[in-house]
Amino acid sequence: MSDLHVVLKLADTEYVVSWQDVLHLESFIGATKVPGTRPYVSGLIQIRGRVVPVVDLRMRFGLPSAEPTLDSRVIVVQSGARTVGLLVDSAREVVNIGADTLRPPPEVIAHESAGFVKAVAQLGKRLVMLVDVGRIIDEEQEHHGK
């Protein structure tokens, strides 16, 4: 099991996703809106020959949307057969987080974060939260047909 994680930023908070879930990172230059999708679905993008839905992680987490910048990235992740792009403020760093340093989030955080945060880790003076990619993708799929 790999201990490598991609660090992503949303607002002033740092999160990590397991390197095993990440297919690649891309710059964000906009997405094609799809009528009838949830507000947090930015639309569709074409990456490396495939069409991928993009979820604005800020909106998915209940944060205010922000205009994309040069630092904005789409982290293309896969969970099972689903591939989704996660739009984040920035993603520039890969870190090694040992499984022994990951701790369950406090109960109130686990409840309030709708299960999106599955662990917390201390990186020096930084506190990062491990995002449950499967939960984000499953939730997106759950609402897609409604």
XYZ file of C-alpha atoms in Angstrom:
146
model
C 0.000 0.000 0.000
C 1.401 3.351 -1.039
C 1.753 6.080 1.566
C 1.983 8.812 -1.098
C -0.719 11.464 -1.115
C -1.444 14.512 -3.267
C -1.944 17.692 -1.219
C -4.774 19.899 -2.436
C -5.954 23.257 -1.180
C -9.483 24.566 -0.846
C -9.808 28.040 0.649
C -7.154 28.011 3.415
C -7.435 24.315 4.230
C -5.193 21.478 3.086
C -6.578 18.074 2.194
C -4.905 14.985 0.794
C -6.038 12.241 -1.553
C -4.308 8.902 -1.837
C -1.944 8.711 -4.788
C -3.564 5.355 -5.648
C -6.854 7.127 -6.475
C -5.203 9.745 -8.741
C -4.896 9.179 -12.489
C -3.391 12.595 -13.265
C -3.528 16.337 -12.583
C -4.549 18.895 -15.174
C -4.801 22.673 -15.408
C -8.397 23.892 -15.424
C -9.463 25.973 -18.405
C -13.210 25.612 -18.007
C -15.892 22.967 -18.384
C -18.933 22.513 -20.600
C -22.042 23.000 -18.467
C -24.585 20.189 -18.454
C -28.227 21.155 -17.830
C -29.956 19.530 -14.872
C -26.813 18.595 -12.954
C -26.192 19.447 -9.319
C -24.757 22.927 -8.625
C -21.395 21.433 -7.591
C -20.945 19.740 -10.992
C -18.913 22.242 -13.034
C -19.590 20.330 -16.243
C -17.659 18.078 -18.584
C -14.078 18.279 -19.812
C -12.169 16.207 -22.309
C -8.895 14.873 -20.974
C -6.609 12.544 -22.868
C -9.377 11.368 -25.160
C -12.061 10.765 -22.541
C -14.945 12.901 -21.341
C -14.887 13.380 -17.570
C -17.396 15.116 -15.258
C -15.839 17.768 -13.011
C -16.959 18.257 -9.412
C -16.175 21.651 -7.854
C -14.835 20.411 -4.521
C -15.352 23.830 -2.911
C -19.086 23.671 -3.619
C -19.241 19.946 -2.812
C -17.853 20.738 0.651
C -20.284 23.631 1.151
C -17.696 26.372 0.613
C -18.365 29.399 -1.590
C -17.406 28.933 -5.226
C -14.324 30.804 -6.447
C -13.183 31.970 -9.852
C -10.546 29.595 -11.256
C -6.970 30.915 -11.223
C -3.710 29.819 -12.809
C -3.212 27.594 -9.731
C -6.583 25.822 -10.127
C -6.211 22.131 -10.889
C -8.403 19.210 -11.825
C -7.341 16.073 -10.002
C -8.621 13.197 -12.117
C -9.488 10.367 -9.738
C -10.887 6.901 -10.158
C -12.936 4.802 -7.785
C -14.092 1.503 -9.167
C -15.264 2.073 -12.735
C -15.972 5.797 -12.188
C -13.612 8.545 -13.257
C -14.261 12.097 -12.055
C -12.272 15.337 -12.059
C -12.087 17.225 -8.762
C -11.677 20.985 -9.220
C -9.437 22.385 -6.466
C -7.748 25.722 -5.746
C -4.289 24.158 -6.108
C -2.455 20.848 -6.031
C 1.313 21.024 -6.272
C 2.733 18.717 -3.657
C 3.060 14.981 -3.045
C 3.762 13.877 0.515
C 4.446 10.611 2.272
C 1.990 9.955 5.105
C 2.485 6.703 6.966
C -0.682 4.781 7.756
C 0.316 4.923 11.429
C 0.042 8.740 11.435
C -3.511 8.796 10.061
C -6.088 9.216 12.812
C -9.891 9.061 12.615
C -11.392 12.563 12.546
C -13.100 13.796 15.716
C -16.718 12.620 15.814
C -18.187 16.082 15.223
C -15.971 16.524 12.124
C -16.849 13.075 10.796
C -20.548 13.898 11.164
C -20.419 17.490 9.852
C -18.205 16.619 6.869
C -20.825 14.151 5.550
C -18.204 11.408 5.568
C -15.962 13.190 3.050
C -13.087 13.345 5.569
C -11.977 9.869 6.595
C -8.772 10.670 8.493
C -6.572 13.466 9.804
C -2.774 13.570 9.813
C -0.131 15.867 11.246
C 2.567 16.893 8.745
C 5.080 18.855 10.777
C 3.066 21.898 11.889
C 0.397 21.298 9.253
C -2.823 19.389 9.787
C -4.224 17.721 6.664
C -7.471 15.843 6.126
C -7.675 12.689 4.022
C -10.571 12.930 1.569
C -12.707 9.860 0.869
C -12.676 9.904 -2.939
C -15.070 6.969 -3.177
C -17.641 8.812 -1.067
C -17.442 11.940 -3.243
C -17.799 9.905 -6.426
C -20.549 7.658 -5.034
C -22.522 10.680 -3.847
C -22.129 12.255 -7.271
C -23.351 9.057 -8.918
C -26.218 8.719 -6.443
C -27.627 12.130 -7.420
C -26.769 11.944 -11.113
C -29.959 10.187 -12.159
C -32.299 12.303 -10.013
